[in-house]
Coordinates of C-alpha atoms in Angstrom, one line a residue:
Chain A
X835 CA 0.1 0.1 0.1
X836 CA 0.9 3.4 -0.7
X837 CA 4.7 2.5 -1.7
X838 CA 4.9 5.7 -3.9
X839 CA 4.8 7.8 -0.8
X840 CA 7.9 6.8 0.0
X841 CA 11.0 8.0 -2.0
X842 CA 13.3 5.7 -0.5
X843 CA 11.5 2.8 -2.0
X844 CA 11.9 3.7 -5.9
X845 CA 15.2 1.5 -6.2
X846 CA 13.4 -1.6 -4.9
X847 CA 14.8 -1.4 -1.5
X848 CA 13.0 -4.3 0.6
X849 CA 12.7 -2.7 4.1
X850 CA 11.8 -5.0 6.7
X851 CA 13.3 -3.6 9.8
X852 CA 10.1 -1.5 10.5
X853 CA 10.4 -2.3 14.3
X854 CA 13.9 -0.5 14.5
X855 CA 12.6 2.5 12.9
X856 CA 9.7 3.2 10.0
X857 CA 10.7 4.9 6.4
X858 CA 9.6 8.5 6.2
X859 CA 6.7 9.6 3.7
X860 CA 7.3 12.7 1.4
X861 CA 4.8 14.6 3.3
X862 CA 6.7 14.2 6.6
X863 CA 9.8 15.5 5.0
X864 CA 8.3 18.2 3.2
X865 CA 6.4 19.5 6.3
X866 CA 10.0 19.7 8.2
X867 CA 11.6 21.3 4.8
X868 CA 8.4 24.1 4.9
X869 CA 9.5 25.0 8.4
X870 CA 12.8 25.4 7.4
X871 CA 12.8 27.0 4.2
X872 CA 9.4 29.4 5.2
X873 CA 8.9 29.9 8.9
X874 CA 11.7 28.7 11.1
X875 CA 11.1 30.6 14.6
X876 CA 11.3 29.4 17.9
X877 CA 8.2 28.5 19.7
X878 CA 6.2 30.3 22.8
X879 CA 8.9 33.3 22.0
X880 CA 8.3 35.6 19.6
X881 CA 5.1 38.0 18.9
X882 CA 5.9 38.0 15.0
X883 CA 4.0 35.9 12.3
X884 CA 6.3 33.2 11.9
X885 CA 6.8 32.5 15.8
X886 CA 2.9 32.8 16.0
X887 CA 3.1 30.1 13.2
X888 CA 5.2 27.8 15.0
X889 CA 3.5 28.1 18.0
X890 CA 0.3 27.3 16.2
X891 CA 1.2 24.2 14.4
X892 CA 3.3 22.9 17.7
X893 CA -0.1 22.9 19.6
X894 CA -2.0 21.6 16.7
X895 CA 0.1 18.6 16.9
X896 CA -0.4 17.8 20.2
X897 CA -4.2 18.1 19.5
X898 CA -3.4 15.6 16.8
X899 CA -1.9 13.0 19.5
X900 CA -4.5 13.5 21.8
X901 CA -6.9 12.5 19.1
X902 CA -4.7 9.7 17.9
X903 CA -5.0 8.1 21.6
X904 CA -8.0 9.6 22.5
X905 CA -6.9 11.2 25.4
X906 CA -9.4 13.4 27.6
X907 CA -7.2 16.5 27.4
X908 CA -4.3 18.0 25.6
X909 CA -2.5 19.0 28.6
X910 CA -2.2 15.3 29.3
X911 CA 0.5 15.0 26.0
X912 CA 4.1 15.9 26.7
X913 CA 6.7 15.9 23.8
X914 CA 9.8 13.9 24.7
X915 CA 12.9 12.7 22.8
X916 CA 11.3 9.5 22.4
X917 CA 10.2 6.3 23.9
X918 CA 13.1 5.6 26.1
X919 CA 12.9 9.5 26.7
X920 CA 9.3 9.3 28.1
X921 CA 9.6 5.9 30.3
X922 CA 12.6 7.5 32.0
X923 CA 10.7 10.0 32.9
X924 CA 7.9 8.4 33.9
X925 CA 9.7 5.9 36.1
X926 CA 12.3 8.9 37.8
X927 CA 9.9 11.7 37.7
X928 CA 6.9 9.9 39.2
X929 CA 7.6 6.0 40.6
X930 CA 10.8 7.1 42.0
X931 CA 9.0 9.8 44.3
X932 CA 6.2 7.4 45.5
X933 CA 7.7 3.9 45.8
X934 CA 9.0 2.6 48.9
X935 CA 11.2 -0.1 50.0
X936 CA 9.5 -3.7 49.1
X937 CA 6.9 -2.0 46.9
X938 CA 6.7 -4.3 43.7
X939 CA 6.6 -3.6 39.9
X940 CA 5.6 -6.2 37.5
X941 CA 7.4 -6.4 34.1
X942 CA 8.2 -9.3 31.8
X943 CA 11.2 -10.7 30.2
X944 CA 10.5 -9.6 26.8
X945 CA 10.4 -5.8 27.5
X946 CA 12.6 -3.6 25.8
X947 CA 15.9 -2.2 27.9
X948 CA 14.2 1.1 28.3
X949 CA 11.5 -0.6 30.4
X950 CA 13.5 -2.6 32.4
X951 CA 17.1 -0.7 33.5
X952 CA 15.3 2.4 35.2
X953 CA 13.6 -0.3 37.1
X954 CA 17.0 -1.9 37.8
X955 CA 17.9 1.7 39.2
X956 CA 14.9 2.0 41.6
X957 CA 15.8 -1.4 42.6
X958 CA 19.2 -0.5 43.7
X959 CA 18.3 3.2 45.0
X960 CA 15.1 2.4 46.5
X961 CA 14.8 -1.6 47.4
X962 CA 12.0 -2.2 45.3
X963 CA 11.1 -5.5 44.2
X964 CA 10.6 -6.3 40.2
X965 CA 8.8 -9.5 39.5
X966 CA 8.1 -10.9 35.9
X967 CA 4.9 -12.4 34.5
X968 CA 5.6 -16.0 33.1
X969 CA 5.0 -16.2 29.7
X970 CA 3.2 -18.7 28.3
X971 CA 4.6 -21.2 25.6
X972 CA 3.8 -18.7 22.7
X973 CA 5.9 -16.0 25.0
X974 CA 2.4 -14.1 25.6
X975 CA 1.3 -12.7 28.8
X976 CA -1.7 -14.4 30.0
X977 CA -4.3 -12.9 32.7
X978 CA -3.7 -16.2 34.6
X979 CA -0.1 -15.8 34.9
X980 CA -0.4 -11.9 35.8
X981 CA -2.7 -12.7 38.7
X982 CA 0.3 -15.5 39.7
X983 CA 2.5 -12.5 40.7
X984 CA 0.7 -9.5 41.4
X985 CA 0.3 -8.9 45.5
X986 CA -1.0 -6.6 47.6
X987 CA 2.7 -4.9 47.4
X988 CA 2.3 -4.4 43.6
X989 CA 2.3 -0.6 42.9
X990 CA 2.8 -0.9 38.9
X991 CA 2.5 -3.0 36.2
X992 CA 5.0 -1.8 33.4
X993 CA 4.6 -3.5 29.9
X994 CA 4.7 -3.0 26.4
X995 CA 1.6 -3.6 24.4
X996 CA 3.4 -5.0 21.5
X997 CA 7.1 -6.8 22.4
X998 CA 9.8 -6.0 19.9
X999 CA 11.3 -9.3 19.8
X1000 CA 8.3 -11.8 20.0
X1001 CA 5.9 -9.4 18.6
X1002 CA 3.1 -10.5 21.1
X1003 CA 0.1 -8.2 21.6
X1004 CA -0.9 -7.9 25.4
X1005 CA -4.3 -7.8 26.7
X1006 CA -4.1 -4.2 28.2
X1007 CA -7.2 -3.5 28.7
X1008 CA -7.7 -6.6 31.1
X1009 CA -4.5 -6.3 32.5
X1010 CA -5.3 -2.4 33.5
X1011 CA -8.6 -3.5 35.0
X1012 CA -6.6 -6.0 37.0
X1013 CA -4.2 -3.5 38.3
X1014 CA -6.7 -1.0 39.2
X1015 CA -8.7 -3.5 41.1
X1016 CA -5.6 -4.0 43.2
X1017 CA -4.5 -0.1 43.6
X1018 CA -1.6 -0.6 41.1
X1019 CA -1.0 1.8 38.1
X1020 CA 0.0 0.8 34.5
X1021 CA 2.8 1.9 32.2
X1022 CA 2.4 1.0 28.6
X1023 CA 5.4 1.2 26.1
X1024 CA 3.5 1.7 22.8
X1025 CA 6.5 1.8 20.9
X1026 CA 5.7 -1.4 18.8
X1027 CA 2.3 -0.8 18.7
X1028 CA 1.0 2.8 17.9
X1029 CA 1.6 2.7 14.0
X1030 CA -0.2 -0.8 13.9
X1031 CA -3.1 -0.6 16.0
X1032 CA -5.8 1.8 17.4
X1033 CA -4.7 2.7 21.0
X1034 CA -7.4 4.3 23.1
X1035 CA -6.1 5.3 26.4
X1036 CA -9.6 6.1 27.8
X1037 CA -11.0 2.8 27.0
X1038 CA -8.0 0.7 28.0
X1039 CA -7.8 3.0 30.9
X1040 CA -4.4 3.3 30.6
X1041 CA -2.5 5.6 33.2
X1042 CA 0.9 6.5 31.6
X1043 CA 2.0 5.7 28.2
X1044 CA 5.0 6.3 26.0
X1045 CA 6.1 6.1 22.2
X1046 CA 8.4 7.4 19.6
X1047 CA 7.8 9.1 16.5
X1048 CA 10.2 7.5 14.5
X1049 CA 8.4 4.4 14.7
X1050 CA 5.3 5.9 13.3
X1051 CA 6.9 7.3 10.0
X1052 CA 7.6 10.4 11.8
X1053 CA 11.1 11.9 12.5
X1054 CA 13.8 10.6 14.8
X1055 CA 14.3 12.6 18.3
X1056 CA 10.8 13.1 18.8
X1057 CA 8.5 11.2 21.0
X1058 CA 5.2 11.2 23.6
X1059 CA 4.7 11.0 26.8
X1060 CA 0.9 10.7 27.9
X1061 CA -0.1 10.6 31.5
X1062 CA -4.0 10.7 33.0
X1063 CA -4.1 14.4 34.3
X1064 CA -3.6 14.1 38.0
X1065 CA -0.9 11.6 37.4
X1066 CA 1.0 13.7 35.3
X1067 CA 0.4 16.9 37.3
X1068 CA 2.5 15.0 39.8
X1069 CA 5.5 14.2 37.7
X1070 CA 8.3 16.1 38.8
X1071 CA 10.4 17.9 35.9
X1072 CA 14.3 16.1 35.2
X1073 CA 15.0 19.0 33.2
X1074 CA 14.7 22.7 34.2
X1075 CA 15.4 25.5 32.3
X1076 CA 13.7 27.8 29.7
X1077 CA 10.0 27.7 28.9
X1078 CA 9.2 25.6 31.9
X1079 CA 9.3 28.5 34.7
X1080 CA 6.8 31.2 35.5
X1081 CA 8.3 33.0 38.1
X1082 CA 11.9 32.7 39.4
X1083 CA 13.9 35.2 42.0
X1084 CA 17.3 35.6 42.9
X1085 CA 16.6 34.0 46.5
X1086 CA 15.7 30.7 44.7
X1087 CA 12.1 31.2 44.5
X1088 CA 10.7 29.2 41.7
X1089 CA 7.3 28.7 40.4
X1090 CA 6.6 26.4 37.5
X1091 CA 4.3 26.5 34.5
X1092 CA 1.6 23.9 34.8
X1093 CA 1.5 20.8 32.5
X1094 CA 2.5 19.9 29.9
X1095 CA 4.7 22.8 29.3
X1096 CA 6.4 22.1 32.8
X1097 CA 7.9 18.9 31.2
X1098 CA 9.1 20.8 28.1
X1099 CA 12.3 22.6 29.5
X1100 CA 14.2 24.2 26.5
X1101 CA 13.8 24.9 23.2
X1102 CA 11.7 21.8 22.0
X1103 CA 12.4 19.8 18.8
X1104 CA 10.2 22.2 16.8
X1105 CA 10.8 20.4 13.4
X1106 CA 10.1 16.9 15.2
X1107 CA 6.8 18.1 16.3
X1108 CA 6.2 19.4 13.1
X1109 CA 7.0 15.9 11.3
X1110 CA 5.0 14.1 13.8
X1111 CA 2.0 15.9 13.1
X1112 CA 2.1 15.3 9.3
X1113 CA 2.8 11.9 10.1
X1114 CA -0.1 11.4 12.1
X1115 CA -2.3 12.9 9.5
X1116 CA -0.7 10.6 6.9
X1117 CA -1.6 7.4 9.2
X1118 CA -5.4 8.7 9.6
X1119 CA -5.6 9.4 5.7
X1120 CA -4.7 5.9 5.3
X1121 CA -6.5 4.7 8.3
X1122 CA -5.0 2.8 11.3
X1123 CA -7.8 -0.2 10.8
X1124 CA -6.7 -0.6 7.4
X1125 CA -3.2 -0.8 8.2
X1126 CA -3.8 -3.5 10.7
X1127 CA -5.6 -5.7 8.5
X1128 CA -3.5 -5.2 5.7
X1129 CA -0.2 -5.9 7.9
X1130 CA -1.8 -8.8 9.8
X1131 CA -2.4 -10.7 6.0
X1132 CA 1.0 -9.9 5.1
X1133 CA 2.5 -11.6 8.0
X1134 CA 0.0 -14.5 7.9
X1135 CA 1.6 -15.0 4.2
X1136 CA 4.9 -14.4 5.1
X1137 CA 5.1 -17.1 7.7
X1138 CA 2.9 -19.5 5.5
X1139 CA 5.9 -19.2 2.8
X1140 CA 8.8 -19.3 5.8
X1141 CA 7.0 -22.5 7.2
X1142 CA 7.3 -24.4 3.9
X1143 CA 11.4 -23.8 4.2
X1144 CA 12.6 -26.9 6.4
X1145 CA 15.8 -25.1 6.7
X1146 CA 14.4 -22.0 8.7
X1147 CA 13.7 -21.9 12.5
X1148 CA 10.6 -19.7 13.2
X1149 CA 10.6 -18.8 17.3
X1150 CA 7.0 -16.9 17.3
X1151 CA 5.1 -18.4 14.8
X1152 CA 1.9 -18.3 17.0
X1153 CA 2.2 -14.7 18.0
X1154 CA -0.1 -12.0 16.4
X1155 CA 1.8 -8.8 15.6
X1156 CA 3.7 -7.8 12.7
X1157 CA 7.1 -9.6 13.6
X1158 CA 8.5 -12.9 12.8
X1159 CA 11.9 -14.0 14.6
X1160 CA 13.6 -16.9 12.5
X1161 CA 17.1 -18.1 11.7
X1162 CA 18.7 -19.9 8.8
X1163 CA 19.4 -23.5 10.7
X1164 CA 23.3 -23.6 11.4
X1165 CA 23.7 -20.0 10.4
X1166 CA 24.4 -17.0 12.7
X1167 CA 21.8 -14.5 12.4
X1168 CA 24.4 -11.6 11.5
X1169 CA 25.6 -13.6 8.7
X1170 CA 22.0 -14.1 7.4
X1171 CA 21.5 -10.2 7.9
X1172 CA 24.4 -9.7 5.6
X1173 CA 23.6 -12.2 3.2
X1174 CA 20.2 -10.6 2.8
X1175 CA 21.8 -7.3 2.5
X1176 CA 23.2 -8.2 -1.1
X1177 CA 19.8 -8.7 -2.2
X1178 CA 19.1 -5.3 -0.7
X1179 CA 16.7 -6.8 1.9
X1180 CA 17.1 -5.0 5.3
X1181 CA 16.4 -7.2 8.3
X1182 CA 17.6 -6.8 12.0
X1183 CA 19.8 -9.4 13.5
X1184 CA 20.8 -9.8 17.3
X1185 CA 19.0 -9.5 20.7
X1186 CA 17.1 -6.6 19.9
X1187 CA 17.6 -4.6 23.0
X1188 CA 15.7 -7.5 24.9
X1189 CA 18.9 -9.3 26.5
X1190 CA 17.2 -11.2 28.9
X1191 CA 15.0 -12.8 26.6
X1192 CA 17.4 -15.2 25.8
X1193 CA 15.5 -17.1 29.0
X1194 CA 12.8 -17.4 26.9
X1195 CA 13.7 -18.6 23.4
X1196 CA 16.5 -20.3 24.5
X1197 CA 18.7 -18.9 22.0
X1198 CA 20.6 -15.4 22.0
X1199 CA 20.2 -14.1 18.6
X1200 CA 17.6 -13.8 15.8
X1201 CA 16.7 -12.4 12.2
X1202 CA 13.8 -10.1 13.0
X1203 CA 11.0 -9.2 10.1
X1204 CA 8.9 -6.3 11.0
X1205 CA 6.6 -5.3 8.7
X1206 CA 4.8 -1.9 7.7
X1207 CA 1.9 -1.7 5.0
X1208 CA 4.2 -0.6 2.4
X1209 CA 5.7 -3.9 2.6
X1210 CA 4.5 -6.3 -0.2
X1211 CA 3.8 -10.1 -1.3
X1212 CA 6.3 -9.7 -4.1
X1213 CA 8.8 -8.5 -1.7
X1214 CA 8.3 -11.7 0.3
X1215 CA 8.6 -13.7 -2.7
X1216 CA 11.8 -12.2 -3.2
X1217 CA 12.8 -12.9 0.5
X1218 CA 11.9 -16.6 0.1
X1219 CA 13.8 -16.7 -3.4
X1220 CA 17.1 -15.8 -1.7
X1221 CA 16.5 -17.7 1.4
X1222 CA 16.0 -21.4 -1.0
X1223 CA 19.3 -20.0 -2.5
X1224 CA 21.1 -19.7 1.1
X1225 CA 23.1 -22.9 0.6
X1226 CA 25.3 -20.4 -1.4
X1227 CA 25.6 -18.0 1.7
X1228 CA 29.3 -18.4 2.0
X1229 CA 30.1 -17.7 -1.5
X1230 CA 28.0 -14.4 -1.5
X1231 CA 29.2 -13.1 1.7
X1232 CA 33.2 -14.4 2.5
Chain B
X1303 CA 45.6 -16.8 -3.0
X1304 CA 42.6 -18.0 -4.9
X1305 CA 39.1 -16.8 -4.2
X1306 CA 38.1 -20.5 -3.4
X1307 CA 41.1 -21.3 -1.1
X1308 CA 40.5 -18.2 1.1
X1309 CA 36.9 -19.0 1.4
X1310 CA 37.8 -22.6 2.5
X1311 CA 40.2 -21.3 5.1
X1312 CA 37.6 -18.9 6.6
X1313 CA 35.0 -21.6 6.4
X1314 CA 37.3 -24.4 8.0
X1315 CA 38.2 -22.2 10.7
X1316 CA 34.6 -21.5 11.3
X1317 CA 32.9 -24.5 11.3
X1318 CA 36.0 -26.5 13.0
X1319 CA 38.1 -23.9 14.7
X1320 CA 41.0 -24.3 16.8
X1321 CA 41.1 -23.4 20.3
X1322 CA 37.2 -22.9 20.8
X1323 CA 36.6 -24.6 24.3
X1324 CA 36.8 -23.0 28.1
X1325 CA 39.6 -24.1 29.6
X1326 CA 39.5 -26.4 32.9
X1327 CA 42.1 -24.6 35.1
X1328 CA 42.6 -21.3 36.6
X1329 CA 45.8 -20.1 35.1
X1330 CA 44.4 -18.4 32.6
X1331 CA 43.6 -14.6 32.2
X1332 CA 40.2 -14.2 31.0
X1333 CA 38.4 -11.3 29.1
X1334 CA 35.3 -10.9 27.3
X1335 CA 35.3 -8.8 23.8
X1336 CA 32.0 -7.8 22.5
X1337 CA 30.9 -5.2 20.1
X1338 CA 28.5 -2.7 20.6
X1339 CA 27.6 -2.2 16.8
X1340 CA 27.7 -5.9 16.1
X1341 CA 26.3 -8.8 18.2
X1342 CA 29.5 -11.1 18.6
X1343 CA 30.6 -11.7 21.9
X1344 CA 33.3 -14.1 23.2
X1345 CA 35.4 -14.9 26.1
X1346 CA 39.1 -15.0 25.4
X1347 CA 41.4 -16.9 27.8
X1348 CA 45.2 -16.8 27.9
X1349 CA 47.9 -18.3 29.7
X1350 CA 51.2 -16.6 29.8
X1351 CA 54.4 -18.0 31.3
X1352 CA 57.8 -16.3 31.2
X1353 CA 56.8 -13.8 28.7
X1354 CA 55.5 -16.8 26.2
X1355 CA 51.8 -17.4 25.5
X1356 CA 51.5 -20.8 26.2
X1357 CA 47.8 -21.0 25.2
X1358 CA 45.0 -19.3 24.1
X1359 CA 41.2 -20.6 24.2
X1360 CA 37.9 -18.5 23.3
X1361 CA 34.0 -19.4 23.3
X1362 CA 31.1 -17.5 22.4
X1363 CA 28.7 -16.6 19.7
X1364 CA 29.8 -14.9 16.8
X1365 CA 29.7 -14.5 13.0
X1366 CA 31.6 -16.5 10.6
X1367 CA 34.5 -13.6 10.2
X1368 CA 34.8 -13.3 14.1
X1369 CA 34.8 -17.3 14.7
X1370 CA 37.4 -17.7 11.8
X1371 CA 39.6 -14.9 12.5
X1372 CA 39.9 -15.9 16.3
X1373 CA 40.8 -19.6 15.7
X1374 CA 43.4 -18.4 12.9
X1375 CA 44.7 -15.8 15.3
X1376 CA 45.1 -17.9 18.5
X1377 CA 46.6 -20.6 16.2
X1378 CA 49.3 -18.1 15.1
X1379 CA 49.9 -16.6 18.5
X1380 CA 50.4 -19.8 20.5
X1381 CA 53.9 -20.2 21.3
X1382 CA 54.9 -16.6 20.6
X1383 CA 56.4 -14.2 23.0
X1384 CA 54.3 -11.2 24.1
X1385 CA 56.6 -9.1 21.9
X1386 CA 55.7 -11.4 19.1
X1387 CA 52.2 -11.6 19.3
X1388 CA 51.8 -7.8 19.5
X1389 CA 53.8 -7.5 16.3
X1390 CA 51.3 -10.2 14.5
X1391 CA 48.4 -7.8 16.0
X1392 CA 50.0 -4.6 14.7
X1393 CA 50.7 -6.3 11.5
X1394 CA 47.2 -7.5 11.0
X1395 CA 45.6 -4.2 11.9
X1396 CA 47.7 -2.4 9.3
X1397 CA 46.6 -5.2 6.7
X1398 CA 43.0 -4.3 7.7
X1399 CA 43.4 -0.5 7.6
X1400 CA 45.0 -0.7 4.1
X1401 CA 48.5 0.4 5.2
X1402 CA 51.6 -1.0 4.7
X1403 CA 52.1 -4.6 6.1
X1404 CA 54.3 -7.6 6.6
X1405 CA 53.1 -10.4 5.0
X1406 CA 55.4 -13.2 6.2
X1407 CA 54.4 -12.1 9.8
X1408 CA 50.5 -12.3 9.7
X1409 CA 50.4 -15.7 7.7
X1410 CA 47.1 -17.0 7.0
X1411 CA 45.2 -14.0 8.5
X1412 CA 45.9 -12.8 5.0
X1413 CA 42.3 -14.2 4.1
X1414 CA 40.9 -11.0 5.6
X1415 CA 43.0 -8.4 3.5
X1416 CA 39.7 -7.6 1.7
X1417 CA 37.8 -6.9 4.6
X1418 CA 38.2 -3.2 4.3
X1419 CA 35.6 -3.4 1.6
X1420 CA 33.0 -4.4 4.0
X1421 CA 33.4 -1.6 6.8
X1422 CA 30.9 -3.1 9.0
X1423 CA 32.8 -6.5 9.3
X1424 CA 36.3 -5.1 10.5
X1425 CA 34.8 -4.8 13.8
X1426 CA 34.1 -8.6 13.6
X1427 CA 37.5 -9.6 12.4
X1428 CA 39.2 -7.5 14.9
X1429 CA 37.0 -8.4 18.1
X1430 CA 39.4 -11.0 19.3
X1431 CA 42.7 -9.0 18.8
X1432 CA 41.5 -6.3 20.5
X1433 CA 40.9 -8.3 23.3
X1434 CA 44.3 -10.4 23.5
X1435 CA 46.1 -7.2 22.7
X1436 CA 44.6 -5.5 25.9
X1437 CA 46.2 -8.5 28.1
X1438 CA 49.3 -8.7 26.4
X1439 CA 49.6 -5.1 27.1
X1440 CA 49.0 -5.5 30.5
X1441 CA 50.5 -8.9 31.5
X1442 CA 53.6 -8.1 33.5
X1443 CA 55.2 -11.5 33.9

């Protein structure tokens, strides 16, 4: 779908690494160039036309994000550097202030490093306990297994909606229900889901959520932190400086702006916000439900074709996302990736920032294909052909 | 050297690498070598006595270039003095960086002379040598 919107695809690049970052459509690039060429100015500053225009588009994007995830208010949307930045702000700006020794946080072994390491730090600093939901044989989170680890000490469940190695989709709505019945909060890492599924933070009753612009067809360096107003209002800024203060005096007196401005110190990533805004409009124009359906069918096709090859090991056949993790039997994943690159096919090899997951797959490294709507069956056919010829792999890469 | 022979040497050393085992005693100095840009990750064990590299072993999960080059390099280094070892590694780097080097010193490592054409694999080819060099430079005895 919509391949013509992506200039980079003109030379038959086969881009299967959408879990790492997505390609950028022309409209996103054009919106950034427009800002550079026609109305460069800082935000929240001048009284001149260009600066006012920057303010207008900046806040318009906040409104677009609010609608995208169906938040209640625009003030619940904070622009950050990306998912990692958002999660760190949530964990160190909010949870660090409320958690106490022996309080429990629940995560899983298939979380991304950015949803594990900040909790490790709190474990060290505050003496909180980290508990892992046992994954089932399809590497999924089940409600039963969640119930096994939740206790009256559980204060927060912090999980990805879709994981980046396995690609399994978590039942967020059921999880928040159980969490809230237990007086615990829920943090959702939506980095891998935001471009592939409709998210409704009210319906799912999500307390905090994080995602990145660059995994949803927007620029790198821009992300979103969502928090329910009353929670976000208690999040302490980790960065102080311009734009976020209302009054400060020589004697140290300081009054901060209200949210979300309070949490966006310094000159913001204006072109990032503008690019994110046009990416959201772009997704809305295609319609997220159509994207989801197309990608779902494409993944099924890919899986069917791969399963016909007896020399391919697939690790997550039974999950529902857009990701397939595999290896050519007997070949190190990086060598496979380099071989595929000879044919202009981009896949990711490695542990995908989920270094404790080898406990689950019993393997350290895999090749990962993560699909997007611009991928096609034709591209998959090419991949399958190249894999079929992989007995020549050493001739090709050595 | 023909392309075929070159490929064969690399593959032989990948499929049946020399010295790929964990030593069963404690006379070895251990270093972990891994790369942030690729996913190779190996442990290297060196046994040095009277300035001589008595033995090297390694273990880990890595790509064809990393495993094979570690196999060839360790074989070449065993029995050499520290100084000779460092000289081999130095000449190996020079070859990889397209500088003047002494062919006679690096012997079979010559199979990686074209690795500069794949910049991303330079790291794989030098992962173990970087670790071994560190140990050789730091060992007193």
